[in-house]
Short mmCIF file of C-alpha atoms and ligand atoms in Angstrom, two decimals:
data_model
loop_
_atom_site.label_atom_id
_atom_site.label_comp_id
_atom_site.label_asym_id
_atom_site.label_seq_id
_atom_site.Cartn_x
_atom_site.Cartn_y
_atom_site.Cartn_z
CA UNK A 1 -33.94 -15.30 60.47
CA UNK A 2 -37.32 -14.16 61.41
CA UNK A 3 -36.88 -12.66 64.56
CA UNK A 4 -40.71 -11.69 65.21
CA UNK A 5 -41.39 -15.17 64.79
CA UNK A 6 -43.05 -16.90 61.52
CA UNK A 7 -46.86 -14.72 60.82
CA UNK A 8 -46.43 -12.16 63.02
CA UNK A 9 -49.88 -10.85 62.70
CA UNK A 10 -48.55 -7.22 62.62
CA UNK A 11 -46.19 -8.04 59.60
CA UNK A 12 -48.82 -9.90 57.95
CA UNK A 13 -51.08 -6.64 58.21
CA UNK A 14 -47.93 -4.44 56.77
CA UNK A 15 -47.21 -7.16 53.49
CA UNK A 16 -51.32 -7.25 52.78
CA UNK A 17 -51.80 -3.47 53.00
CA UNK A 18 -48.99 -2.69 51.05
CA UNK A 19 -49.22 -5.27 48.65
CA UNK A 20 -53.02 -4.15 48.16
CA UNK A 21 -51.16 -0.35 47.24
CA UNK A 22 -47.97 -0.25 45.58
CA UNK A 23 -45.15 -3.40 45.61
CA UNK A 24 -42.83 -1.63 43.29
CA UNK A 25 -42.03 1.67 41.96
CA UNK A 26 -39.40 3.17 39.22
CA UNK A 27 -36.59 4.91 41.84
CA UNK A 28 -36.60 7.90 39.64
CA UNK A 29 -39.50 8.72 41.76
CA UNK A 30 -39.30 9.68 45.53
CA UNK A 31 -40.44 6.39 47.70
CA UNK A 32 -42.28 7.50 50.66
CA UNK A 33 -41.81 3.84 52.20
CA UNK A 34 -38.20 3.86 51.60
CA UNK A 35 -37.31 7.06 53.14
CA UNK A 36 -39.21 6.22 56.69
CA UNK A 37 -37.49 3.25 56.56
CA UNK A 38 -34.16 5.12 56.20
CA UNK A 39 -35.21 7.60 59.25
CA UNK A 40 -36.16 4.26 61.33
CA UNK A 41 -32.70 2.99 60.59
CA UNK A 42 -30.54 6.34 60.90
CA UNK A 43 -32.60 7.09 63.65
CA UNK A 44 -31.95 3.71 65.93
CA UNK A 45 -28.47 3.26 64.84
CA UNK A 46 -26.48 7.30 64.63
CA UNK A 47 -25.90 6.31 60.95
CA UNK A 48 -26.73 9.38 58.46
CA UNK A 49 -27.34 7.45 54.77
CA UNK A 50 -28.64 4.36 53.91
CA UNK A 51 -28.68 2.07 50.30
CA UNK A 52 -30.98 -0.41 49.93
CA UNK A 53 -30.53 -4.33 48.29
CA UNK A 54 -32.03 -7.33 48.63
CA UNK A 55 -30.10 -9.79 50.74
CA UNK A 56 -27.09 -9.44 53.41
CA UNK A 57 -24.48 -10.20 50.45
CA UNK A 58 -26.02 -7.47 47.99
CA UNK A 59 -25.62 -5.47 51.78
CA UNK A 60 -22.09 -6.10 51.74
CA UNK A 61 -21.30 -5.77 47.96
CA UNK A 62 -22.14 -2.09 48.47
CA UNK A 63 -19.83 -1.92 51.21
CA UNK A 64 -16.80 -3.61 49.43
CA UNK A 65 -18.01 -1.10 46.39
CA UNK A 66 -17.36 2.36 48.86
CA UNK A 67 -14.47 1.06 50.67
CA UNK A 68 -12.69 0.88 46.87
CA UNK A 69 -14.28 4.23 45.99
CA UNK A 70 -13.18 5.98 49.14
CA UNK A 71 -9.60 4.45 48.12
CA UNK A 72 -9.30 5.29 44.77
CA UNK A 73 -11.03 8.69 45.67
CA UNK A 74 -7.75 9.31 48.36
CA UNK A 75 -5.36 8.20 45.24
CA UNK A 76 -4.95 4.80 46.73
CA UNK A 77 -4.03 2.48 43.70
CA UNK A 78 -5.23 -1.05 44.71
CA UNK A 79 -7.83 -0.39 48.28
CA UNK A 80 -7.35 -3.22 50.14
CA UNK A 81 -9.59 -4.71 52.67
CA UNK A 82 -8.52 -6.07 56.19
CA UNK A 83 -11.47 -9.37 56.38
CA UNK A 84 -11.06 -11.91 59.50
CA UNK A 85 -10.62 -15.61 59.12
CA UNK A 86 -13.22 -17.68 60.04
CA UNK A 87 -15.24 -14.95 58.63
CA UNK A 88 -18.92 -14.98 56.59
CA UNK A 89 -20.00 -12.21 54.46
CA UNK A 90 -21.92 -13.82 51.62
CA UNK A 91 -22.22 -15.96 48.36
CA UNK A 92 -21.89 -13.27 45.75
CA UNK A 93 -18.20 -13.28 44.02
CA UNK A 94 -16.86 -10.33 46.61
CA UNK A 95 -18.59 -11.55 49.63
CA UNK A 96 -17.42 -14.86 48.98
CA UNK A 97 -13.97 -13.59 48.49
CA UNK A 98 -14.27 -11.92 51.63
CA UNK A 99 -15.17 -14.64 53.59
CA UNK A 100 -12.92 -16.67 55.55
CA UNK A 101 -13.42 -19.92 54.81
CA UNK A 102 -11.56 -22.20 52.20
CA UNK A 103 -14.90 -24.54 51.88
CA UNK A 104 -16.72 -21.00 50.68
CA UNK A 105 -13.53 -20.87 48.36
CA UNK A 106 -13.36 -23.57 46.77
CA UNK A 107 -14.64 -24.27 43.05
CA UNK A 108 -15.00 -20.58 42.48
CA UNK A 109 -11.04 -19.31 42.40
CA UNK A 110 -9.76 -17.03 40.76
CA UNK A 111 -11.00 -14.99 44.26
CA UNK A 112 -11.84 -11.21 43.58
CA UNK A 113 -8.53 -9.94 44.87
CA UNK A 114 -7.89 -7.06 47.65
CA UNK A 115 -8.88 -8.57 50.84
CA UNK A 116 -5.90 -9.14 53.31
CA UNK A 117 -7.00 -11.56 56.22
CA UNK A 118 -6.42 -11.45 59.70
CA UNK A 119 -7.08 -13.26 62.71
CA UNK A 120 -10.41 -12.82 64.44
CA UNK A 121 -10.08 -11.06 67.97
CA UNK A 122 -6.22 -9.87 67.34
CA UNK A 123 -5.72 -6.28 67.92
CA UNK A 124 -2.21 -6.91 67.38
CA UNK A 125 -2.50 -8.05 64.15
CA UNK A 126 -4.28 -5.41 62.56
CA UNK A 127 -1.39 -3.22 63.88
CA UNK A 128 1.18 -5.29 62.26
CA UNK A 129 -0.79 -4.93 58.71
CA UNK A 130 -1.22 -1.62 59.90
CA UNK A 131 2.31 -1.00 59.89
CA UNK A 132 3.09 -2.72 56.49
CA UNK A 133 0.44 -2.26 53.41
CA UNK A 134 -0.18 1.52 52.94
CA UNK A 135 -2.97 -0.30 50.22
CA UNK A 136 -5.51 -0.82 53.04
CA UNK A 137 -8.85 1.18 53.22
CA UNK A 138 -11.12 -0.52 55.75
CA UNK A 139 -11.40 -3.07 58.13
CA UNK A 140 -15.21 -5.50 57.42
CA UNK A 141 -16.06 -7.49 60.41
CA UNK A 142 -18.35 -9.25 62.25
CA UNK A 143 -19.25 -8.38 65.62
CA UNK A 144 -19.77 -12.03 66.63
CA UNK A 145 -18.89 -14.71 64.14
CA UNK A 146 -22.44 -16.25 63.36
CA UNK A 147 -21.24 -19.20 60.55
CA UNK A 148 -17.98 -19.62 61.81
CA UNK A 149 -19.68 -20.88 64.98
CA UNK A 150 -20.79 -17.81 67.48
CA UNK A 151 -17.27 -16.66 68.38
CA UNK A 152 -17.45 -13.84 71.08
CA UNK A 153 -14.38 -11.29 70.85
CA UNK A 154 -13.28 -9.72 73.88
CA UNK A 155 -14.82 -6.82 75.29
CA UNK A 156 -14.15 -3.80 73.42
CA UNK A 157 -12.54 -5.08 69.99
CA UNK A 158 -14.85 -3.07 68.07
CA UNK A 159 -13.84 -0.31 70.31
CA UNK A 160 -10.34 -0.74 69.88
CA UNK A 161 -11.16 -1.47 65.95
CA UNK A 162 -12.60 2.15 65.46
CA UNK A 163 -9.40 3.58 66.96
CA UNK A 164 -7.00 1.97 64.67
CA UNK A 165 -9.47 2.98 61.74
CA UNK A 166 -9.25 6.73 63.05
CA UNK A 167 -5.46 7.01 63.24
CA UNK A 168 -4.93 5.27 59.84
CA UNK A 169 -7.85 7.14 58.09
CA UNK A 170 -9.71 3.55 57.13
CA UNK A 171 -13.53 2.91 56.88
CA UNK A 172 -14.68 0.45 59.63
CA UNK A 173 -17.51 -1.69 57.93
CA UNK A 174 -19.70 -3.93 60.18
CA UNK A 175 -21.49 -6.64 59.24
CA UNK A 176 -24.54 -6.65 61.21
CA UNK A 177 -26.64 -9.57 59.16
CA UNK A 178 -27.50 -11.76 61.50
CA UNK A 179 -26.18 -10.03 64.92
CA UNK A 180 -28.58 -6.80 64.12
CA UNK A 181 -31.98 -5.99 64.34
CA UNK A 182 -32.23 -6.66 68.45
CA UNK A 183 -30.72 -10.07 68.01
CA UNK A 184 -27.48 -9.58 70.40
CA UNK A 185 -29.79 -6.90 72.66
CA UNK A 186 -29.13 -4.15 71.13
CA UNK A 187 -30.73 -2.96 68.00
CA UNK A 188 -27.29 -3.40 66.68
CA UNK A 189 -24.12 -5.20 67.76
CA UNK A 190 -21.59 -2.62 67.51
CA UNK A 191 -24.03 -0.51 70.06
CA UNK A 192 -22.81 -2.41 72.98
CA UNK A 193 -19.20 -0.81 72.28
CA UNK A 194 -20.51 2.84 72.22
CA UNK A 195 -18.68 3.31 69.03
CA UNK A 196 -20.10 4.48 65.03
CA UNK A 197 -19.07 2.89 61.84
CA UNK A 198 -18.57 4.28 59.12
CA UNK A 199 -20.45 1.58 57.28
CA UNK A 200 -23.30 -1.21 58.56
CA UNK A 201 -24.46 -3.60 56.56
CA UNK A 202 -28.27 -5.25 57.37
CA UNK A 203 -30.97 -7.96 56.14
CA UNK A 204 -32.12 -11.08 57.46
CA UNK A 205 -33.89 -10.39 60.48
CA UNK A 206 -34.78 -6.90 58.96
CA UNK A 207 -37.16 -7.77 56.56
CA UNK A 208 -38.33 -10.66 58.48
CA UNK A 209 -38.52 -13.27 55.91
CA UNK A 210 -39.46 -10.81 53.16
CA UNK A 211 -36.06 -10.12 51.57
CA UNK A 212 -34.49 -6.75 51.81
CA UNK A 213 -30.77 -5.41 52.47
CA UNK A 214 -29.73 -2.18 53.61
CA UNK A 215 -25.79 -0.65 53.37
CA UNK A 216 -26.37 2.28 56.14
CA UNK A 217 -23.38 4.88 56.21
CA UNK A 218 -22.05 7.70 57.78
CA UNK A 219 -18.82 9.80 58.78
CA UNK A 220 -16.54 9.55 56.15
CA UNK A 221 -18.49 6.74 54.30
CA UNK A 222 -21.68 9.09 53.94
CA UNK A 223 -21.79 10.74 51.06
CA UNK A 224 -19.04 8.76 49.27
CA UNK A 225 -22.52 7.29 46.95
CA UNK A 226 -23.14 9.75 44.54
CA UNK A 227 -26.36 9.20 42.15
CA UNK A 228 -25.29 6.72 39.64
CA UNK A 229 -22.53 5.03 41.01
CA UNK A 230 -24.76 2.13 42.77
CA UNK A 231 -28.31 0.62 42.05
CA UNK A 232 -30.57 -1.89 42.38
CA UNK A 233 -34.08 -2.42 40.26
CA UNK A 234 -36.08 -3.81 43.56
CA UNK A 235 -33.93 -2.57 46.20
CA UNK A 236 -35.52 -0.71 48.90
CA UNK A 237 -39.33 -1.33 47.13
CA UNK A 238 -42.57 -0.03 48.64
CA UNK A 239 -43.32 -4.10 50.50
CA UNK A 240 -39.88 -4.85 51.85
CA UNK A 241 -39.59 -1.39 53.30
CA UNK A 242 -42.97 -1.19 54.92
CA UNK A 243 -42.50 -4.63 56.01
CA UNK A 244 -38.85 -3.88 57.65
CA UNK A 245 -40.59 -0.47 59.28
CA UNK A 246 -43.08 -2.56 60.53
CA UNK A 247 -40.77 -5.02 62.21
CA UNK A 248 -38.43 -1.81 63.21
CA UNK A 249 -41.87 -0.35 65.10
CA UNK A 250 -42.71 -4.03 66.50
CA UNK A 251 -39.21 -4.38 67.85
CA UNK A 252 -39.20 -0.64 69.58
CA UNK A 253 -42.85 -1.45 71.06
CA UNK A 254 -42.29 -4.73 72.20
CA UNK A 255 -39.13 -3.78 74.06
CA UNK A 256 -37.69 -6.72 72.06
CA UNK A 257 -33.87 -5.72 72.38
CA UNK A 258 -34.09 -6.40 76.41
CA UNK A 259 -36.12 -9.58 75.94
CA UNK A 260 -33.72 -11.00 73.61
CA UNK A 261 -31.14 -9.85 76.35
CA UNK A 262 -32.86 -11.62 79.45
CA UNK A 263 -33.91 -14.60 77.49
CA UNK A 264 -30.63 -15.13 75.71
CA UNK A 265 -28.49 -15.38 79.16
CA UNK A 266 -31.64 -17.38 81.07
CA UNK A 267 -30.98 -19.85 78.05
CA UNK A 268 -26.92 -19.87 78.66
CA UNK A 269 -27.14 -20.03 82.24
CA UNK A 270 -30.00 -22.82 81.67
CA UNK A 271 -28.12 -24.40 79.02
CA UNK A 272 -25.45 -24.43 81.16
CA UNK A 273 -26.18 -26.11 84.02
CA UNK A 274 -27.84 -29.03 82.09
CA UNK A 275 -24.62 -29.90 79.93
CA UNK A 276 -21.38 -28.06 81.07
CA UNK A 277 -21.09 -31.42 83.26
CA UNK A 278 -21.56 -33.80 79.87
CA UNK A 279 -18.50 -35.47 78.62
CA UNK A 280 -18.29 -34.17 74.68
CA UNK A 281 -19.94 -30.68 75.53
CA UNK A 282 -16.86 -28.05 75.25
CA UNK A 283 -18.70 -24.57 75.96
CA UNK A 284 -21.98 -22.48 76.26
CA UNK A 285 -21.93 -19.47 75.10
CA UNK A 286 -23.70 -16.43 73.48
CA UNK A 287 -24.85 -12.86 73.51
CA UNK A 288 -28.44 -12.28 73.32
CA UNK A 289 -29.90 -14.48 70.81
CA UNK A 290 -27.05 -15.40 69.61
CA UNK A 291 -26.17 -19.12 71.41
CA UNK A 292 -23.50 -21.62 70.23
CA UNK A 293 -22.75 -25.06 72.36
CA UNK A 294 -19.69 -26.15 71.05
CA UNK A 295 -19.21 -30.16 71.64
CA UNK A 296 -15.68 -31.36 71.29
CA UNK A 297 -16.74 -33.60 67.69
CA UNK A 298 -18.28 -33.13 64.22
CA UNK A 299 -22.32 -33.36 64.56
CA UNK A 300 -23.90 -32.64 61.49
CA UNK A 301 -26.39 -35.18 62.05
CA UNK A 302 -27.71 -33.09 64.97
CA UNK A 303 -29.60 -31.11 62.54
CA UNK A 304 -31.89 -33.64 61.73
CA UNK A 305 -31.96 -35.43 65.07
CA UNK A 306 -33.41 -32.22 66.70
CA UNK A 307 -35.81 -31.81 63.79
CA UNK A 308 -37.24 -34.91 64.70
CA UNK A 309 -37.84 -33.84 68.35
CA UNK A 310 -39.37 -30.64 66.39
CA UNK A 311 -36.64 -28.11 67.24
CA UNK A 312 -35.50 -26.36 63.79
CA UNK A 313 -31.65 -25.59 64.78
CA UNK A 314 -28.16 -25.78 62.87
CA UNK A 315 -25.04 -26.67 63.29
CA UNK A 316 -21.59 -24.39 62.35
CA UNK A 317 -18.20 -25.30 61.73
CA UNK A 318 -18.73 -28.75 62.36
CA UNK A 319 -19.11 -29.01 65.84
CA UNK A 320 -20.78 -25.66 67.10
CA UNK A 321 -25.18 -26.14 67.34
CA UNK A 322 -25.94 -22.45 67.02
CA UNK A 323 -29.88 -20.92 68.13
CA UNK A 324 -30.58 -18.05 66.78
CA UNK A 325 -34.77 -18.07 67.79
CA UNK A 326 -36.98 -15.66 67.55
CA UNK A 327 -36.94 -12.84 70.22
CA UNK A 328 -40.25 -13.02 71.15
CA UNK A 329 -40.13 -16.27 72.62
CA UNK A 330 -42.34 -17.09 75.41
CA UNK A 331 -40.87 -18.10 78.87
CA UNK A 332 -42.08 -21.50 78.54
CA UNK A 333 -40.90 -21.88 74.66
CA UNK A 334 -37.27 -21.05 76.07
CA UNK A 335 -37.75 -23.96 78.86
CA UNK A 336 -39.59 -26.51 76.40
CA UNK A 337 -35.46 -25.77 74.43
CA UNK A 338 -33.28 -26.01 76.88
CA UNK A 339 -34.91 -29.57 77.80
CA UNK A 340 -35.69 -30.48 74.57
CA UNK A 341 -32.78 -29.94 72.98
CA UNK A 342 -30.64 -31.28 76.14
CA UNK A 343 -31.87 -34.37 75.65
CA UNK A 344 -31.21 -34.76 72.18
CA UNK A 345 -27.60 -33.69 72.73
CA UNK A 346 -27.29 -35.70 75.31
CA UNK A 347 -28.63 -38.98 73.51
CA UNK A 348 -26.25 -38.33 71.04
CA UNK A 349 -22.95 -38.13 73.19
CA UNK A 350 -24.16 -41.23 74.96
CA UNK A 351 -24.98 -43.20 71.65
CA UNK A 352 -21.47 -41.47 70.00
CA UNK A 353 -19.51 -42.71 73.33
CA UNK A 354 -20.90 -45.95 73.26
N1 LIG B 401 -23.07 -11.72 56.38
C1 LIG B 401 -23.33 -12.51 57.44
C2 LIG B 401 -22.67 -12.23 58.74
C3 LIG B 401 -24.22 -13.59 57.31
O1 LIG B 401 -24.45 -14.38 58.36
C4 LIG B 401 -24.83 -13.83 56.06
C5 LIG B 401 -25.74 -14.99 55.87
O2 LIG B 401 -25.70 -15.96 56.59
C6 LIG B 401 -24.53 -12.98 54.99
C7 LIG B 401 -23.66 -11.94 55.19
C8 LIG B 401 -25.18 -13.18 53.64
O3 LIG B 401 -26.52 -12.83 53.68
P1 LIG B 401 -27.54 -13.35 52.53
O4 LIG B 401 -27.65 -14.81 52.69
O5 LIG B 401 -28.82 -12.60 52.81
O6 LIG B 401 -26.94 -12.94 51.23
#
């Protein structure tokens, strides 16, 4: 997820003069890098504290780490987490216990236990395990499902998310991976619902291919890290934070959130009008960025089809092809797609029909 595009000469500049200064230091020293970073983040986000890793699931073990502290800190004996199905929060043994998907699952059981799932997108549902386990702590969620195949919630879950956190006292975590860092049009997701977590959790796109996670808090999440409870021996180093500021600075400059904005509905409306009339193509759809065309079968094999017509996408659950390019791309980049890719889709259905 390289949002800035591979060799963004600006990044480059950032790795090379930091790497020809300081790469690493002991944290029992003040890094200068680390806390501009930090004021970047706070400062484009409303979040107060932030706790660096290296990679989204590192991002999110530190959130599954404070919803249990805040928990066990209220006298809650087993802090439980509300986690959606269909969900994707990571590899490690947490994150993968979080996520909700069997084929994540499986090989690895026993699970790390205290996630309760829900479905994605169902107010209602959280109410009902509202109602029921006086063991829950926070809700983690996605503000669009990115692996499980760019599912959109309605307008205003989040919204309606943060109020059922406030009345029941429970942290609401976001997991802003891959929707953050401009990619819906907003430097984060959750922005677009005019509400603040009490936990974020970013990487990907941050560091821009140079690997670096960040666990940003604030309200009742901020100051639940106390020294020692959490670390990490390259987390939040001199490169990856000067890199990540520089892409932070690149974004702001470039105006990139808007872009990624305009270009990501010209490509759905594009998109659109070249296959919402092709038997096998279900839906277009997206925010930003963030594009899924669902087709009604399985079409793994699209991955390497469009590789061959030198378009580097992927496909999701199966059926869903899901862009995620850069948000720099150039007007005629964004056309050069949509017909591109259109035709390989297209080919496809008609040699899959025949
Ligand atoms: N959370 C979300 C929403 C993701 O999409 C991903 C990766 O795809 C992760 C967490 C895990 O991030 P990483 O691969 O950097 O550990």
């Amino acid at each position: 997820m390289c949002n800035l595009g591979h060799c963004h000469p600006k990044i480059t500049q950032a790795i090379c003069e930091q790497a020809a200064t300081l790469v690493h230091t002991s944290n029992i020293y003040h890094i200068g890098r680390q806390q501009e970073l930090a004021d970047k983040l706070c400062a484009n986000s409303g979040m107060e504290n932030v706790f660096f890793s290296n990679s989204g699931a590192e991002a999110n073990e530190a959130a599954i780490k404070l919803a249990r502290l805040y928990g066990n800190k209220n006298g809650i004996a087993k802090p439980s987490i509300i986690v959606m199905d269909n969900s994707f929060h990571g590899r490690t043994l947490a994150t993968l216990s979080a996520t909700g998907n069997r084929k994540v699952h499986a090989g690895f059981e026993p699970l790390v236990s205290g996630f309760v799932r829900a479905p994605y997108n169902n107010v209602a549902a959280i109410e009902t395990i509202a109602a029921t386990n006086q063991n829950i702590v926070a809700i983690l969620v996605e503000p669009i499902q990115g692996e499980g195949g760019v599912i959109v919630p309605s307008e205003g879950y989040l919204k309606q998310l943060r109020e059922i956190c406030d009345k029941n006292n429970w942290l609401l975590m976001v997991d802003e991976i891959q929707t953050g860092i401009g990619r819906t049009g907003s430097f984060f997701a959750f922005q677009q619902d005019y509400i603040l977590p009490d936990v974020v959790s970013s990487a990907k796109a941050l560091g821009n291919g140079i690997p670096i996670g960040a666990c940003l808090t604030a309200k009742k999440a901020a100051d639940l890290f106390q020294p020692g409870n959490h670390g990490s021996t390259f987390g939040g180093n001199p490169l990856a934070c000067h890199t990540a500021s520089t892409v932070i600075d690149v974004l702001l400059e470039d105006d990139l959130c808007k872009r990624a904005k305009n270009t990501g509905k010209q490509l759905v409306t594009d998109f659109s009008k070249q296959l919402d009339s092709v038997a096998g193509v279900k839906e277009v759809r997206g925010k930003g960025m963030m594009i899924g065309i669902e087709l009604d079968n399985d079409c793994p094999e699209l991955v390497s089809k469009a590789l061959a017509a030198g378009l580097v996408i992927n496909v999701t659950a199966g059926n869903i092809i899901r862009l995620l390019p850069p948000l720099n791309l150039s007007n005629d980049d964004a056309a050069t797609l949509v017909e591109k890719l259109s035709t390989v889709i297209c080919n496809h259905l008609a040699h899959a029909n025949s």
